[in-house]
mmCIF file with all atom_site columns, C-alpha atoms in Angstrom:
data_model
loop_
_atom_site.group_PDB
_atom_site.id
_atom_site.type_symbol
_atom_site.label_atom_id
_atom_site.label_alt_id
_atom_site.label_comp_id
_atom_site.label_asym_id
_atom_site.label_entity_id
_atom_site.label_seq_id
_atom_site.pdbx_PDB_ins_code
_atom_site.Cartn_x
_atom_site.Cartn_y
_atom_site.Cartn_z
_atom_site.occupancy
_atom_site.B_iso_or_equiv
_atom_site.pdbx_formal_charge
_atom_site.auth_seq_id
_atom_site.auth_comp_id
_atom_site.auth_asym_id
_atom_site.auth_atom_id
_atom_site.pdbx_PDB_model_num
ATOM 1  C CA . MET A 1 1  ? -8.347 -12.470 3.921   1.00 84.00 ? 1  MET A CA 1
ATOM 2  C CA . ASN A 1 2  ? -5.723 -9.896  4.880   1.00 85.00 ? 2  ASN A CA 1
ATOM 3  C CA . TYR A 1 3  ? -4.196 -10.136 1.419   1.00 87.00 ? 3  TYR A CA 1
ATOM 4  C CA . ILE A 1 4  ? -7.543 -9.507  -0.255  1.00 91.00 ? 4  ILE A CA 1
ATOM 5  C CA . PHE A 1 5  ? -8.213 -6.417  1.855   1.00 93.00 ? 5  PHE A CA 1
ATOM 6  C CA . THR A 1 6  ? -4.675 -5.180  1.199   1.00 90.00 ? 6  THR A CA 1
ATOM 7  C CA . PHE A 1 7  ? -5.233 -5.378  -2.551  1.00 90.00 ? 7  PHE A CA 1
ATOM 8  C CA . VAL A 1 8  ? -8.682 -3.782  -2.315  1.00 93.00 ? 8  VAL A CA 1
ATOM 9  C CA . TRP A 1 9  ? -7.414 -0.824  -0.266  1.00 94.00 ? 9  TRP A CA 1
ATOM 10 C CA . ALA A 1 10 ? -4.313 -0.418  -2.442  1.00 93.00 ? 10 ALA A CA 1
ATOM 11 C CA . PHE A 1 11 ? -6.504 -0.413  -5.553  1.00 92.00 ? 11 PHE A CA 1
ATOM 12 C CA . ILE A 1 12 ? -8.929 2.147   -4.092  1.00 94.00 ? 12 ILE A CA 1
ATOM 13 C CA . LEU A 1 13 ? -6.177 4.456   -2.812  1.00 94.00 ? 13 LEU A CA 1
ATOM 14 C CA . VAL A 1 14 ? -4.204 4.397   -6.062  1.00 93.00 ? 14 VAL A CA 1
ATOM 15 C CA . GLN A 1 15 ? -7.379 5.118   -8.050  1.00 92.00 ? 15 GLN A CA 1
ATOM 16 C CA . MET A 1 16 ? -8.083 8.128   -5.794  1.00 93.00 ? 16 MET A CA 1
ATOM 17 C CA . ILE A 1 17 ? -4.512 9.378   -6.195  1.00 91.00 ? 17 ILE A CA 1
ATOM 18 C CA . ASN A 1 18 ? -4.842 8.950   -9.958  1.00 90.00 ? 18 ASN A CA 1
ATOM 19 C CA . PHE A 1 19 ? -8.075 10.950  -9.982  1.00 90.00 ? 19 PHE A CA 1
ATOM 20 C CA . VAL A 1 20 ? -6.644 13.806  -7.921  1.00 90.00 ? 20 VAL A CA 1
ATOM 21 C CA . LEU A 1 21 ? -3.403 14.044  -9.885  1.00 88.00 ? 21 LEU A CA 1
ATOM 22 C CA . MET A 1 22 ? -5.192 13.960  -13.228 1.00 87.00 ? 22 MET A CA 1
ATOM 23 C CA . SER A 1 23 ? -7.582 16.661  -12.030 1.00 86.00 ? 23 SER A CA 1
ATOM 24 C CA . LEU A 1 24 ? -4.701 18.857  -10.891 1.00 87.00 ? 24 LEU A CA 1
ATOM 25 C CA . GLY A 1 25 ? -2.808 18.212  -14.102 1.00 79.00 ? 25 GLY A CA 1
ATOM 26 C CA . GLY A 1 26 ? -5.315 20.024  -16.298 1.00 79.00 ? 26 GLY A CA 1
ATOM 27 C CA . GLY A 1 27 ? -8.230 17.621  -16.443 1.00 75.00 ? 27 GLY A CA 1
ATOM 28 C CA . GLU A 1 28 ? -6.667 14.954  -18.617 1.00 76.00 ? 28 GLU A CA 1
ATOM 29 C CA . ASP A 1 29 ? -8.439 11.632  -19.099 1.00 80.00 ? 29 ASP A CA 1
ATOM 30 C CA . LEU A 1 30 ? -8.093 9.100   -16.322 1.00 80.00 ? 30 LEU A CA 1
ATOM 31 C CA . ASN A 1 31 ? -5.576 6.370   -17.045 1.00 81.00 ? 31 ASN A CA 1
ATOM 32 C CA . LEU A 1 32 ? -7.379 3.435   -15.399 1.00 87.00 ? 32 LEU A CA 1
ATOM 33 C CA . PRO A 1 33 ? -5.168 0.577   -16.680 1.00 90.00 ? 33 PRO A CA 1
ATOM 34 C CA . PHE A 1 34 ? -2.005 2.271   -15.408 1.00 89.00 ? 34 PHE A CA 1
ATOM 35 C CA . ALA A 1 35 ? -3.619 3.034   -12.035 1.00 89.00 ? 35 ALA A CA 1
ATOM 36 C CA . SER A 1 36 ? -4.810 -0.572  -11.758 1.00 90.00 ? 36 SER A CA 1
ATOM 37 C CA . ILE A 1 37 ? -1.315 -1.899  -12.406 1.00 93.00 ? 37 ILE A CA 1
ATOM 38 C CA . MET A 1 38 ? 0.105  0.558   -9.879  1.00 92.00 ? 38 MET A CA 1
ATOM 39 C CA . GLY A 1 39 ? -2.524 -0.589  -7.360  1.00 92.00 ? 39 GLY A CA 1
ATOM 40 C CA . VAL A 1 40 ? -1.368 -4.189  -7.707  1.00 93.00 ? 40 VAL A CA 1
ATOM 41 C CA . ILE A 1 41 ? 2.281  -3.125  -7.352  1.00 94.00 ? 41 ILE A CA 1
ATOM 42 C CA . VAL A 1 42 ? 1.509  -1.047  -4.239  1.00 93.00 ? 42 VAL A CA 1
ATOM 43 C CA . GLY A 1 43 ? -0.451 -3.969  -2.769  1.00 93.00 ? 43 GLY A CA 1
ATOM 44 C CA . VAL A 1 44 ? 2.417  -6.397  -3.361  1.00 94.00 ? 44 VAL A CA 1
ATOM 45 C CA . LEU A 1 45 ? 4.911  -3.933  -1.856  1.00 95.00 ? 45 LEU A CA 1
ATOM 46 C CA . ALA A 1 46 ? 2.714  -3.478  1.215   1.00 93.00 ? 46 ALA A CA 1
ATOM 47 C CA . ILE A 1 47 ? 2.515  -7.243  1.747   1.00 92.00 ? 47 ILE A CA 1
ATOM 48 C CA . VAL A 1 48 ? 6.269  -7.692  1.243   1.00 94.00 ? 48 VAL A CA 1
ATOM 49 C CA . ILE A 1 49 ? 7.113  -4.865  3.649   1.00 93.00 ? 49 ILE A CA 1
ATOM 50 C CA . ALA A 1 50 ? 4.688  -6.239  6.246   1.00 90.00 ? 50 ALA A CA 1
ATOM 51 C CA . ASN A 1 51 ? 6.366  -9.659  6.027   1.00 91.00 ? 51 ASN A CA 1
ATOM 52 C CA . ILE A 1 52 ? 9.895  -8.208  6.252   1.00 92.00 ? 52 ILE A CA 1
ATOM 53 C CA . ILE A 1 53 ? 9.251  -6.213  9.429   1.00 89.00 ? 53 ILE A CA 1
ATOM 54 C CA . PRO A 1 54 ? 9.751  -8.463  12.474  1.00 80.00 ? 54 PRO A CA 1
ATOM 55 C CA . ASN A 1 55 ? 6.681  -9.094  14.604  1.00 80.00 ? 55 ASN A CA 1
ATOM 56 C CA . GLU A 1 56 ? 8.445  -10.273 17.774  1.00 81.00 ? 56 GLU A CA 1
ATOM 57 C CA . PRO A 1 57 ? 8.522  -8.011  20.809  1.00 81.00 ? 57 PRO A CA 1
ATOM 58 C CA . ILE A 1 58 ? 11.757 -6.155  21.442  1.00 78.00 ? 58 ILE A CA 1
ATOM 59 C CA . PRO A 1 59 ? 13.627 -7.589  24.435  1.00 79.00 ? 59 PRO A CA 1
ATOM 60 C CA . HIS A 1 60 ? 14.151 -5.204  27.327  1.00 80.00 ? 60 HIS A CA 1
ATOM 61 C CA . HIS A 1 61 ? 17.738 -4.222  27.998  1.00 75.00 ? 61 HIS A CA 1
ATOM 62 C CA . GLU A 1 62 ? 18.978 -3.592  31.487  1.00 75.00 ? 62 GLU A CA 1
ATOM 63 C CA . GLU A 1 63 ? 20.052 -0.039  32.102  1.00 71.00 ? 63 GLU A CA 1
ATOM 64 C CA . HIS A 1 64 ? 23.454 0.453   33.712  1.00 62.00 ? 64 HIS A CA 1
#
């Protein structure tokens, strides 16, 4: 379920970024296929980064 929500949010956020950048760039047509591909890539990167970062607590070191 986490993977599905990650892809949904990545897709939505990349589509919003695409809309804003195209609006600022002179009102060109939206490039939906490119934004969709970028959304999938961002979603995969988010999942990979989340799996690389360790989830264990950091052990406490004694201060000298």
